[in-house]
Amino acid sequence: MGRIVFLDVDGTLIDYEGHCPDSARRAVELARAAGNRVYLCTGCSKAELGERDLPEVDGLIGANGGYVEDAGQVVLHRGLSADETRRIVDWCEARGLGLYLEANSGLYCNELFVEQAPEVMRRYAMGKGASEVEAAEASDNFVSIMQRVSGEELYRDDVNKISFILSSYQDHLDSKAEFGELEANTWGGRGEQALFGDLGPTGITKRSAVETLLAHLGATRDEAIGFGDAKIDLSMFEACGYNVAMGNGGPEIRAAADYVTGDVCENGLWDAFERLGLLE
C-alpha cells in the first residue's frame, strides 16, 4: 500500500462553484493507479457529495467525521439523536434562522432556508472568487438539491449534522453556549468568513475520523497526507504525518501546513501531488 491521501472537497478538490479542475481529476486518477489510496475528508454528507462531479476515490469521511466509508464498507456512522435534532431545529426556528439537515439519504431544509439561502450562497461563492453570474448559478444549484420539509418532518432521526445560516456571528457563539455538549463550527467565504454555523455529535472531528480510518486500514499517521483550505481542516492535519494547504486557503491552515501549493483553480492539487511523488 502506498500513501493514504485525505482531500477536503470545497476549495481543495473542487472550486467554489463546484467544478473539479481537469488537472485535479487526473492527479487523483494517477495517484490511485500508482498504488496510493485517496479519500475525501469533508464537512459534506454523502447525499451532497452524490450531487458533485467528483473523481472516483477509495472512500470518504463525511459530516466532519461523523461518517467513514472504505471501498463501500461503512467503518463508522454516528449522527445526532432525534432529541438533539429536535432541540436544534426548534432553537434555529425560534431565532428565525434557515437550516438544513444533512443525512446520507438527502438534504432537508426548512422554509426559512429557502428564503435566506440564495443571497447567502451568492455571498459564499463570490467570497471565494466567483463572478456574479457564477455565484448565482452556484447558489441556484445548491438550493435545488434541497428537499423542503416543515413541522414534524424536520424532526428526523437520521441526521449527521445540521447547518444553519448565521444572522450574525453571535448566533454561532450562542449555539456553542446552548449546545455545549455538541461540536460547533462555522464555515463560509474566503478568509474564514462565517456565513453558516453547524452542530454535530460531540467528539466527532476530522481528526477522530482519520484516526479511525487509518486504524481500519492498518496504516500509520506517517503514511497519511492531508490536503485542506480552511480552519476546519486543522484537526485533519493533526492526524496526518504531512500536510498541504491550498494557496486559496485561510492564514491558519497555511501556517499549519508543511507545504503550501497553488490555488485550487491553478493546478494546485496536481502540483502538490507531483511534488510529493504521488503520480508515479
XYZ file of N, CA and C in Angstrom:
840
model
N 0.853 -1.204 0.000
C 0.000 0.000 0.000
C 0.881 1.244 0.000
N 0.550 2.217 -0.848
C 1.293 3.464 -0.903
C 0.856 4.413 0.195
N 0.811 5.685 -0.126
C 0.394 6.691 0.840
C -1.130 6.757 0.922
N -1.623 7.276 2.042
C -3.060 7.475 2.258
C -3.313 8.980 2.170
N -4.073 9.403 1.177
C -4.291 10.825 0.903
C -5.709 11.209 1.319
N -5.817 12.268 2.124
C -7.114 12.777 2.564
C -7.343 14.150 1.946
N -8.416 14.274 1.179
C -8.715 15.507 0.460
C -9.977 16.166 0.983
N -9.842 17.385 1.497
C -11.034 18.217 1.657
C -11.635 18.406 0.263
N -12.893 18.781 0.181
C -13.560 18.888 -1.124
C -13.630 20.339 -1.590
N -14.493 21.148 -1.001
C -14.675 22.528 -1.469
C -13.418 23.345 -1.234
N -12.873 23.903 -2.302
C -11.676 24.729 -2.197
C -10.386 23.942 -2.257
N -10.487 22.619 -2.323
C -9.305 21.764 -2.385
C -9.346 20.875 -3.621
N -10.356 20.020 -3.696
C -10.535 19.164 -4.865
C -11.365 19.844 -5.942
N -12.343 20.631 -5.520
C -13.181 21.371 -6.470
C -13.148 22.846 -6.126
N -13.480 23.683 -7.104
C -13.519 25.116 -6.838
C -14.826 25.476 -6.145
N -15.013 26.741 -5.877
C -16.155 27.152 -5.060
C -17.458 27.261 -5.843
N -17.377 26.948 -7.143
C -18.602 26.827 -7.938
C -18.952 25.366 -8.162
N -18.174 24.469 -7.567
C -18.469 23.046 -7.656
C -17.815 22.323 -8.809
N -16.859 22.968 -9.499
C -16.199 22.341 -10.638
C -14.877 21.710 -10.211
N -14.628 20.499 -10.679
C -13.370 19.833 -10.410
C -12.422 20.098 -11.580
N -11.305 20.806 -11.357
C -10.371 21.059 -12.453
C -9.881 19.747 -13.063
N -9.686 19.752 -14.381
C -9.218 18.538 -15.055
C -7.903 18.039 -14.459
N -7.034 18.976 -14.085
C -5.739 18.568 -13.531
C -5.904 17.863 -12.195
N -6.868 18.308 -11.380
C -7.120 17.660 -10.090
C -7.689 16.264 -10.296
N -8.619 16.133 -11.235
C -9.211 14.826 -11.521
C -8.132 13.839 -11.992
N -7.269 14.319 -12.883
C -6.213 13.461 -13.416
C -5.208 13.102 -12.319
N -4.930 14.031 -11.425
C -3.994 13.760 -10.333
C -4.518 12.639 -9.444
N -5.804 12.665 -9.128
C -6.402 11.620 -8.301
C -6.337 10.275 -9.022
N -6.665 10.279 -10.303
C -6.642 9.029 -11.078
C -5.244 8.422 -11.107
N -4.225 9.234 -11.377
C -2.860 8.725 -11.466
C -2.329 8.284 -10.106
N -2.686 9.021 -9.054
C -2.232 8.657 -7.715
C -2.780 7.289 -7.313
N -4.029 7.034 -7.615
C -4.621 5.743 -7.287
C -4.013 4.636 -8.149
N -3.771 4.931 -9.421
C -3.155 3.940 -10.307
C -1.745 3.589 -9.843
N -1.088 4.533 -9.172
C 0.268 4.309 -8.678
C 0.292 3.557 -7.348
N -0.871 3.198 -6.820
C -0.933 2.400 -5.608
C -1.252 3.158 -4.342
N -1.544 4.448 -4.454
C -1.950 5.234 -3.301
C -3.461 5.131 -3.113
N -3.923 5.362 -1.909
C -5.359 5.404 -1.631
C -5.765 6.855 -1.416
N -6.905 7.249 -1.987
C -7.375 8.627 -1.894
C -8.779 8.633 -1.287
N -8.938 9.427 -0.231
C -10.219 9.533 0.472
C -10.649 10.992 0.552
N -11.936 11.234 0.395
C -12.486 12.552 0.651
C -12.575 12.746 2.155
N -12.367 13.957 2.616
C -12.477 14.269 4.050
C -13.131 15.635 4.151
N -14.428 15.664 4.345
C -15.222 16.864 4.129
C -16.316 17.039 5.169
N -16.813 18.258 5.251
C -17.970 18.522 6.084
C -19.264 18.080 5.437
N -19.253 17.849 4.134
C -20.460 17.446 3.414
C -20.881 16.038 3.808
N -22.172 15.777 3.759
C -22.680 14.434 3.955
C -22.729 13.701 2.616
N -22.898 12.395 2.675
C -22.806 11.565 1.472
C -23.808 11.985 0.405
N -24.995 12.386 0.809
C -26.013 12.789 -0.166
C -25.561 13.994 -0.973
N -24.919 14.946 -0.313
C -24.442 16.142 -1.019
C -23.311 15.793 -1.971
N -22.421 14.901 -1.562
C -21.311 14.503 -2.431
C -21.820 13.807 -3.681
N -22.947 13.114 -3.552
C -23.527 12.441 -4.713
C -23.981 13.395 -5.797
N -24.168 14.671 -5.442
C -24.585 15.683 -6.406
C -23.385 16.371 -7.067
N -22.177 16.049 -6.633
C -20.977 16.692 -7.154
C -20.349 15.850 -8.264
N -19.666 16.518 -9.180
C -18.939 15.836 -10.253
C -17.524 15.582 -9.759
N -17.328 14.474 -9.044
C -16.068 14.169 -8.394
C -15.400 12.961 -9.033
N -14.073 12.890 -8.972
C -13.394 11.693 -9.462
C -13.653 10.505 -8.550
N -13.441 9.324 -9.060
C -13.595 8.122 -8.248
C -12.494 8.080 -7.196
N -12.884 7.741 -5.964
C -11.926 7.667 -4.854
C -12.123 6.337 -4.132
N -11.297 6.099 -3.115
C -11.355 4.826 -2.391
C -12.365 4.818 -1.263
N -12.821 5.982 -0.856
C -13.788 6.070 0.222
C -13.928 7.506 0.676
N -14.578 7.710 1.802
C -14.821 9.092 2.229
C -15.007 9.193 3.731
N -14.656 10.367 4.207
C -15.028 10.831 5.537
C -15.975 12.001 5.313
N -17.189 11.893 5.799
C -18.184 12.940 5.603
C -18.678 13.494 6.920
N -19.475 14.558 6.831
C -20.110 15.167 8.004
C -19.088 15.560 9.063
N -17.927 16.074 8.608
C -16.843 16.480 9.521
C -16.385 15.347 10.431
N -16.522 14.104 9.946
C -16.043 12.954 10.706
C -17.113 12.023 11.207
N -18.374 12.362 11.020
C -19.468 11.541 11.525
C -19.732 10.293 10.707
N -19.186 10.250 9.486
C -19.413 9.094 8.612
C -18.098 8.721 7.947
N -17.716 7.443 8.025
C -16.471 6.953 7.435
C -16.789 5.728 6.597
N -16.317 5.744 5.351
C -16.583 4.642 4.436
C -15.298 4.279 3.690
N -15.032 2.987 3.565
C -13.878 2.493 2.823
C -14.329 1.436 1.837
N -14.115 1.703 0.540
C -14.462 0.744 -0.514
C -15.903 0.245 -0.372
N -16.813 1.153 -0.057
C -18.216 0.812 0.078
C -18.608 0.249 1.432
N -17.647 -0.010 2.303
C -17.924 -0.536 3.639
C -18.031 0.605 4.642
N -19.102 0.642 5.417
C -19.269 1.658 6.446
C -18.382 1.290 7.635
N -17.420 2.140 7.921
C -16.492 1.915 9.024
C -17.013 2.559 10.303
N -17.661 3.727 10.162
C -18.194 4.446 11.313
C -19.348 5.316 10.845
N -20.414 5.360 11.611
C -21.517 6.279 11.319
C -22.129 6.706 12.641
N -21.952 7.963 12.962
C -22.507 8.493 14.209
C -23.125 9.848 13.933
N -24.413 9.978 14.210
C -25.109 11.225 13.958
C -25.754 11.777 15.216
N -26.630 12.747 15.020
C -27.364 13.351 16.123
C -28.532 12.458 16.529
N -28.868 12.479 17.797
C -30.063 11.764 18.245
C -31.303 12.532 17.789
N -32.444 11.867 17.804
C -33.699 12.525 17.436
C -33.976 13.710 18.360
N -33.666 13.556 19.653
C -33.891 14.647 20.607
C -32.969 15.823 20.327
N -31.700 15.547 20.004
C -30.760 16.628 19.678
C -31.210 17.373 18.429
N -31.663 16.631 17.432
C -32.150 17.258 16.205
C -33.340 18.160 16.493
N -34.283 17.675 17.270
C -35.468 18.468 17.612
C -35.074 19.757 18.330
N -34.162 19.658 19.288
C -33.734 20.841 20.047
C -33.072 21.876 19.132
N -32.227 21.415 18.231
C -31.534 22.344 17.326
C -32.521 22.990 16.367
N -33.419 22.197 15.806
C -34.424 22.734 14.878
C -35.262 23.798 15.576
N -35.748 23.497 16.771
C -36.596 24.448 17.495
C -35.815 25.716 17.830
N -34.557 25.576 18.214
C -33.719 26.730 18.558
C -33.496 27.613 17.335
N -33.183 27.017 16.200
C -32.953 27.804 14.976
C -34.225 28.511 14.524
N -35.339 27.800 14.525
C -36.576 28.404 14.050
C -37.049 29.505 14.985
N -36.812 29.381 16.271
C -37.179 30.436 17.221
C -36.367 31.697 16.966
N -35.156 31.548 16.425
C -34.299 32.690 16.112
C -34.464 33.169 14.671
N -35.326 32.507 13.913
C -35.554 32.905 12.526
C -34.416 32.538 11.593
N -33.738 31.415 11.865
C -32.572 31.016 11.080
C -32.919 29.880 10.117
N -32.562 30.065 8.859
C -32.689 28.986 7.897
C -31.714 27.876 8.222
N -32.138 26.622 8.028
C -31.286 25.484 8.361
C -31.493 24.373 7.347
N -30.501 23.475 7.292
C -30.723 22.238 6.566
C -30.104 21.070 7.321
N -30.811 19.953 7.272
C -30.413 18.719 7.926
C -29.607 17.892 6.938
N -28.431 17.455 7.358
C -27.555 16.681 6.495
C -27.638 15.209 6.874
N -28.248 14.425 6.003
C -28.376 12.986 6.212
C -27.814 12.262 4.987
N -27.467 11.006 5.137
C -26.973 10.255 3.982
C -28.066 10.047 2.944
N -29.317 10.125 3.379
C -30.440 9.931 2.458
C -30.781 11.187 1.676
N -30.313 12.355 2.122
C -30.635 13.598 1.438
C -30.373 14.803 2.320
N -30.632 15.981 1.757
C -30.514 17.245 2.474
C -31.908 17.828 2.619
N -32.297 18.166 3.845
C -33.665 18.590 4.136
C -33.640 19.977 4.783
N -34.314 20.936 4.157
C -34.258 22.316 4.654
C -35.630 22.808 5.084
N -35.623 23.832 5.964
C -36.877 24.477 6.347
C -37.199 25.620 5.395
N -38.376 26.205 5.540
C -38.804 27.269 4.627
C -37.937 28.516 4.788
N -37.458 28.776 5.988
C -36.585 29.933 6.197
C -35.307 29.812 5.372
N -34.811 28.602 5.213
C -33.610 28.395 4.408
C -33.886 28.744 2.944
N -35.039 28.346 2.451
C -35.393 28.653 1.055
C -35.394 30.158 0.823
N -35.837 30.920 1.817
C -35.873 32.379 1.695
C -34.489 33.004 1.819
N -33.688 32.502 2.750
C -32.418 33.153 3.086
C -31.223 32.652 2.291
N -31.260 31.413 1.843
C -30.074 30.790 1.268
C -29.584 31.405 -0.036
N -30.456 31.800 -0.982
C -29.928 32.294 -2.257
C -28.939 33.447 -2.098
N -29.262 34.430 -1.271
C -28.354 35.560 -1.081
C -27.082 35.135 -0.344
N -27.225 34.295 0.678
C -26.050 33.867 1.448
C -25.131 33.012 0.591
N -25.675 32.118 -0.211
C -24.833 31.269 -1.054
C -24.167 32.074 -2.165
N -24.817 33.143 -2.636
C -24.152 34.035 -3.602
C -22.950 34.710 -2.938
N -23.138 35.166 -1.699
C -22.028 35.779 -0.963
C -20.912 34.774 -0.742
N -21.285 33.536 -0.438
C -20.295 32.482 -0.234
C -19.449 32.299 -1.493
N -20.099 32.132 -2.633
C -19.377 31.877 -3.887
C -18.538 33.081 -4.308
N -19.091 34.289 -4.174
C -18.337 35.480 -4.559
C -17.160 35.715 -3.616
N -17.330 35.358 -2.350
C -16.228 35.459 -1.405
C -15.100 34.511 -1.721
N -15.397 33.474 -2.492
C -14.388 32.514 -2.907
C -13.842 32.833 -4.297
N -14.260 33.984 -4.876
C -13.691 34.407 -6.145
C -14.578 34.241 -7.362
N -15.811 33.781 -7.194
C -16.705 33.598 -8.334
C -17.228 34.944 -8.829
N -17.535 34.994 -10.128
C -18.181 36.182 -10.677
C -19.639 36.196 -10.229
N -20.329 37.303 -10.474
C -21.739 37.388 -10.088
C -22.561 36.313 -10.778
N -22.273 36.073 -12.071
C -23.009 35.056 -12.822
C -22.717 33.672 -12.268
N -21.442 33.385 -12.023
C -21.057 32.082 -11.475
C -21.642 31.873 -10.086
N -21.636 32.933 -9.283
C -22.162 32.826 -7.925
C -23.659 32.550 -7.928
N -24.385 33.199 -8.817
C -25.828 32.979 -8.913
C -26.123 31.543 -9.341
N -25.320 31.027 -10.279
C -25.506 29.650 -10.740
C -25.214 28.659 -9.620
N -24.117 28.899 -8.895
C -23.756 28.010 -7.794
C -24.826 28.019 -6.704
N -25.364 29.202 -6.415
C -26.406 29.320 -5.403
C -27.654 28.550 -5.813
N -28.078 28.732 -7.069
C -29.267 28.028 -7.569
C -29.070 26.515 -7.494
N -27.878 26.064 -7.874
C -27.608 24.626 -7.864
C -27.665 24.056 -6.449
N -27.113 24.813 -5.497
C -27.092 24.335 -4.123
C -28.506 24.240 -3.557
N -29.296 25.274 -3.751
C -30.661 25.274 -3.207
C -31.510 24.194 -3.875
N -31.238 23.921 -5.152
C -32.068 22.971 -5.900
C -31.943 21.535 -5.395
N -30.841 21.206 -4.715
C -30.682 19.823 -4.250
C -31.354 19.595 -2.892
N -31.889 20.659 -2.296
C -32.556 20.539 -1.003
C -33.971 19.980 -1.144
N -34.386 19.207 -0.150
C -35.776 18.779 -0.043
C -36.438 19.629 1.037
N -37.493 20.335 0.679
C -38.157 21.233 1.614
C -39.115 20.458 2.508
N -38.944 20.618 3.810
C -39.824 19.969 4.780
C -40.178 20.980 5.855
N -41.188 20.675 6.625
C -41.622 21.606 7.671
C -42.260 20.832 8.814
N -42.471 21.554 9.929
C -43.137 20.939 11.077
C -42.392 19.720 11.581
N -43.135 18.663 11.884
C -42.534 17.460 12.453
C -41.674 16.705 11.449
N -41.789 17.036 10.167
C -40.919 16.393 9.173
C -39.447 16.755 9.404
N -39.209 17.864 10.111
C -37.842 18.270 10.421
C -37.250 17.480 11.581
N -38.085 16.767 12.322
C -37.608 16.024 13.493
C -37.180 14.618 13.072
N -36.127 14.540 12.293
C -35.659 13.269 11.761
C -34.721 12.577 12.756
N -34.541 11.278 12.550
C -33.660 10.513 13.436
C -32.435 9.961 12.689
N -32.175 10.507 11.480
C -31.049 10.004 10.684
C -30.095 11.132 10.282
N -29.995 12.164 11.108
C -29.258 13.375 10.747
C -27.804 13.278 11.216
N -26.870 13.539 10.295
C -25.446 13.545 10.636
C -25.071 14.825 11.378
N -25.473 15.955 10.815
C -25.261 17.249 11.456
C -26.223 18.255 10.844
N -26.285 19.438 11.440
C -27.216 20.476 10.990
C -26.433 21.755 10.732
N -26.613 22.328 9.543
C -26.041 23.631 9.219
C -27.142 24.684 9.252
N -26.799 25.894 9.702
C -27.791 26.959 9.767
C -27.147 28.290 9.377
N -27.943 29.163 8.799
C -27.468 30.461 8.337
C -27.314 31.396 9.533
N -26.169 32.057 9.607
C -25.906 32.997 10.700
C -26.448 34.380 10.349
N -27.287 34.934 11.215
C -27.682 36.339 11.037
C -26.557 37.243 11.512
N -25.742 36.719 12.431
C -24.523 37.380 12.888
C -23.658 36.315 13.548
N -22.403 36.667 13.839
C -21.507 35.699 14.486
C -22.007 35.322 15.874
N -22.828 36.186 16.454
C -23.378 35.898 17.781
C -24.213 34.624 17.775
N -24.860 34.324 16.648
C -25.630 33.082 16.568
C -24.734 31.871 16.813
N -23.539 31.906 16.250
C -22.592 30.803 16.476
C -22.193 30.722 17.945
N -21.845 31.866 18.528
C -21.447 31.881 19.937
C -22.576 31.379 20.831
N -23.792 31.790 20.508
C -24.936 31.357 21.306
C -25.199 29.864 21.124
N -24.945 29.350 19.916
C -25.147 27.915 19.687
C -24.158 27.102 20.511
N -22.922 27.599 20.634
C -21.924 26.904 21.451
C -22.353 26.881 22.916
N -22.947 27.984 23.374
C -23.407 28.052 24.766
C -24.630 27.167 24.991
N -25.536 27.168 24.037
C -26.782 26.413 24.175
C -26.569 24.908 24.040
N -25.635 24.532 23.137
C -25.405 23.114 22.849
C -23.951 22.748 23.167
N -23.565 23.011 24.401
C -22.182 22.800 24.798
C -21.722 21.365 24.691
N -22.670 20.418 24.635
C -22.315 19.001 24.544
C -22.057 18.571 23.101
N -22.287 19.464 22.137
C -22.102 19.136 20.718
C -20.895 19.857 20.141
N -20.465 19.433 18.950
C -19.383 20.097 18.230
C -19.985 21.245 17.413
N -19.474 22.454 17.609
C -19.982 23.638 16.904
C -18.881 24.226 16.029
N -19.203 24.466 14.757
C -18.240 25.042 13.815
C -18.909 26.130 12.997
N -18.098 26.854 12.243
C -18.631 27.797 11.251
C -17.958 27.523 9.924
N -18.604 27.974 8.850
C -17.993 27.914 7.523
C -18.547 29.028 6.665
N -17.790 29.365 5.613
C -18.230 30.488 4.788
C -17.248 30.831 3.691
N -16.991 32.116 3.503
C -16.208 32.575 2.360
C -14.722 32.601 2.602
N -14.023 33.141 1.617
C -12.569 33.257 1.685
C -12.172 34.033 2.935
N -11.053 33.638 3.528
C -10.602 34.306 4.737
C -11.379 33.898 5.971
N -12.024 32.709 5.909
C -12.739 32.156 7.060
C -13.955 32.988 7.468
N -14.555 33.688 6.528
C -15.775 34.429 6.843
C -16.852 33.461 7.312
N -17.501 33.769 8.404
C -18.523 32.886 8.967
C -19.895 33.260 8.408
N -20.415 32.431 7.525
C -21.758 32.620 6.984
C -22.734 31.585 7.541
N -22.220 30.408 7.856
C -23.029 29.318 8.387
C -22.430 28.832 9.702
N -23.298 28.355 10.575
C -22.867 27.578 11.721
C -23.282 26.137 11.493
N -22.647 25.203 12.193
C -23.147 23.831 12.155
C -22.939 23.162 13.503
N -23.764 22.180 13.765
C -23.736 21.428 15.017
C -23.756 19.939 14.710
N -22.845 19.203 15.335
C -22.766 17.771 15.134
C -22.467 17.061 16.430
N -22.365 15.738 16.391
C -22.163 14.949 17.614
C -20.860 15.294 18.318
N -20.875 15.236 19.613
C -19.677 15.529 20.395
C -18.596 14.487 20.127
N -17.349 14.940 20.142
C -16.226 14.043 19.944
C -15.966 13.660 18.514
N -16.802 14.143 17.595
C -16.643 13.820 16.178
C -15.921 14.964 15.487
N -14.753 14.675 14.953
C -13.955 15.653 14.216
C -13.298 14.959 13.032
N -12.726 15.741 12.143
C -11.981 15.135 11.049
C -10.802 14.322 11.593
N -10.186 14.812 12.661
C -9.058 14.072 13.240
C -9.493 12.688 13.718
N -10.567 12.636 14.487
C -11.006 11.347 15.017
C -11.359 10.388 13.894
N -11.951 10.910 12.813
C -12.333 10.054 11.692
C -11.117 9.555 10.925
N -10.134 10.431 10.700
C -8.906 9.993 10.030
C -8.223 8.910 10.855
N -8.146 9.087 12.154
C -7.515 8.087 13.015
C -8.272 6.765 12.961
N -9.602 6.834 12.917
C -10.416 5.619 12.817
C -10.151 4.898 11.501
N -10.090 5.648 10.406
C -9.873 5.027 9.103
C -8.459 4.452 8.985
N -7.471 5.168 9.496
C -6.111 4.645 9.467
C -6.010 3.338 10.242
N -6.656 3.264 11.402
C -6.654 2.030 12.179
C -7.331 0.899 11.404
N -8.422 1.216 10.735
C -9.131 0.229 9.921
C -8.239 -0.300 8.799
N -7.425 0.566 8.220
C -6.543 0.182 7.113
C -5.244 -0.454 7.591
N -4.978 -0.384 8.879
C -3.709 -0.859 9.394
C -2.560 0.035 8.983
N -2.850 1.323 8.818
C -1.853 2.305 8.378
C -1.479 3.219 9.539
N -0.365 3.898 9.386
C 0.115 4.802 10.428
C -0.058 6.259 10.023
N 0.077 7.113 11.004
C -0.001 8.559 10.776
C 1.022 9.012 9.742
N 2.220 8.420 9.774
C 3.284 8.838 8.866
C 2.973 8.512 7.405
N 2.031 7.613 7.165
C 1.643 7.264 5.797
C 0.562 8.192 5.246
N 0.029 9.061 6.099
C -1.113 9.895 5.725
C -0.694 11.301 5.315
N -1.329 11.796 4.252
C -1.110 13.164 3.769
C -2.456 13.872 3.726
N -2.558 15.022 4.373
C -3.797 15.789 4.390
C -3.728 16.999 3.483
N -4.834 17.288 2.790
C -4.951 18.455 1.917
C -6.178 19.252 2.339
N -6.015 20.560 2.619
C -7.161 21.354 3.025
C -6.983 22.825 2.734
N -8.059 23.585 2.956
C -8.019 25.021 2.660
C -8.644 25.882 3.755
N -9.118 25.270 4.845
C -9.866 26.048 5.837
C -9.552 25.597 7.253
N -9.962 26.421 8.205
C -9.690 26.158 9.613
C -10.241 24.813 10.067
N -11.365 24.390 9.507
C -11.957 23.115 9.890
C -11.033 21.949 9.568
N -10.084 22.163 8.643
C -9.158 21.102 8.249
C -7.976 20.964 9.208
N -7.856 21.856 10.181
C -6.739 21.777 11.123
C -6.742 20.464 11.891
N -7.918 19.969 12.249
C -7.966 18.715 13.003
C -7.534 17.543 12.123
N -7.843 17.587 10.825
C -7.353 16.564 9.902
C -5.827 16.586 9.855
N -5.264 17.796 9.811
C -3.807 17.938 9.770
C -3.155 17.289 10.998
N -3.825 17.358 12.148
C -3.265 16.791 13.374
C -3.109 15.271 13.286
N -3.888 14.633 12.414
C -3.871 13.175 12.300
C -2.988 12.673 11.166
N -2.411 13.592 10.381
C -1.616 13.203 9.220
C -0.146 13.561 9.427
N 0.724 12.745 8.868
C 2.148 12.978 9.025
C 2.684 14.113 8.194
N 2.010 14.433 7.083
C 2.428 15.534 6.205
C 1.167 16.222 5.706
N 1.219 17.560 5.607
C 0.003 18.302 5.267
C 0.282 19.401 4.254
N -0.693 19.577 3.356
C -0.600 20.558 2.282
C -1.799 21.493 2.358
N -1.544 22.789 2.350
C -2.608 23.795 2.300
C -2.707 24.334 0.886
N -3.917 24.601 0.456
C -4.125 25.209 -0.856
C -3.792 26.695 -0.785
N -3.322 27.245 -1.887
C -2.957 28.657 -1.912
C -4.124 29.578 -1.655
N -5.339 29.107 -1.928
C -6.546 29.893 -1.674
C -7.030 29.730 -0.238
N -6.288 28.990 0.579
C -6.710 28.724 1.953
C -6.533 29.919 2.866
N -7.129 29.807 4.053
C -7.028 30.858 5.047
C -5.661 30.866 5.709
N -5.333 31.927 6.443
C -3.999 32.062 7.038
C -3.666 30.977 8.049
N -4.648 30.492 8.811
C -4.367 29.484 9.831
C -3.982 28.148 9.214
N -4.677 27.750 8.172
C -4.370 26.460 7.553
C -3.037 26.531 6.819
N -2.734 27.667 6.215
C -1.436 27.802 5.533
C -0.291 27.755 6.544
N -0.483 28.380 7.706
C 0.569 28.386 8.723
C 0.806 26.987 9.293
N -0.225 26.158 9.318
C -0.111 24.820 9.896
C 0.448 23.790 8.927
N 0.534 24.132 7.649
C 0.913 23.167 6.615
C 2.422 22.990 6.515
N 2.823 21.800 6.064
C 4.227 21.555 5.731
C 4.575 22.165 4.384
N 3.557 22.319 3.527
C 3.777 22.876 2.189
C 2.502 23.592 1.755
N 2.650 24.735 1.110
C 1.514 25.473 0.552
C 1.619 25.405 -0.960
N 0.625 24.809 -1.583
C 0.607 24.675 -3.032
C -0.179 25.830 -3.649
N -0.469 25.740 -4.943
C -1.182 26.818 -5.618
C -2.675 26.788 -5.364
N -3.362 27.733 -5.941
C -4.811 27.861 -5.844
C -5.494 26.627 -6.441
N -6.666 26.297 -5.926
C -7.432 25.168 -6.447
C -7.692 25.317 -7.941
N -7.847 26.542 -8.418
C -8.145 26.784 -9.834
C -6.885 26.896 -10.695
N -5.714 26.796 -10.064
C -4.461 26.977 -10.796
C -3.569 25.743 -10.666
N -4.183 24.568 -10.811
C -3.458 23.287 -10.791
C -2.767 23.016 -9.456
N -3.283 23.604 -8.380
C -2.643 23.445 -7.081
C -2.555 21.996 -6.628
N -3.628 21.230 -6.831
C -3.612 19.844 -6.381
C -2.616 19.028 -7.203
N -2.643 19.192 -8.512
C -1.705 18.479 -9.390
C -0.259 18.781 -8.991
N 0.056 20.048 -8.805
C 1.432 20.435 -8.484
C 1.903 19.779 -7.187
N 1.024 19.734 -6.190
C 1.398 19.124 -4.910
C 1.544 17.608 -5.054
N 0.648 16.950 -5.775
C 0.759 15.503 -5.989
C 2.077 15.171 -6.700
N 2.409 16.007 -7.681
C 3.638 15.780 -8.427
C 4.855 15.976 -7.523
N 4.849 17.032 -6.722
C 5.958 17.328 -5.819
C 6.176 16.194 -4.815
N 5.081 15.572 -4.371
C 5.158 14.521 -3.357
C 5.373 13.134 -3.946
N 5.507 13.047 -5.249
C 5.768 11.764 -5.892
C 4.591 10.810 -5.886
N 3.364 11.342 -5.883
C 2.182 10.519 -5.822
C 1.693 10.044 -7.190
N 2.248 10.589 -8.248
C 1.710 10.333 -9.586
C 2.361 9.147 -10.293
N 3.435 8.614 -9.718
C 4.106 7.502 -10.396
C 4.801 6.579 -9.401
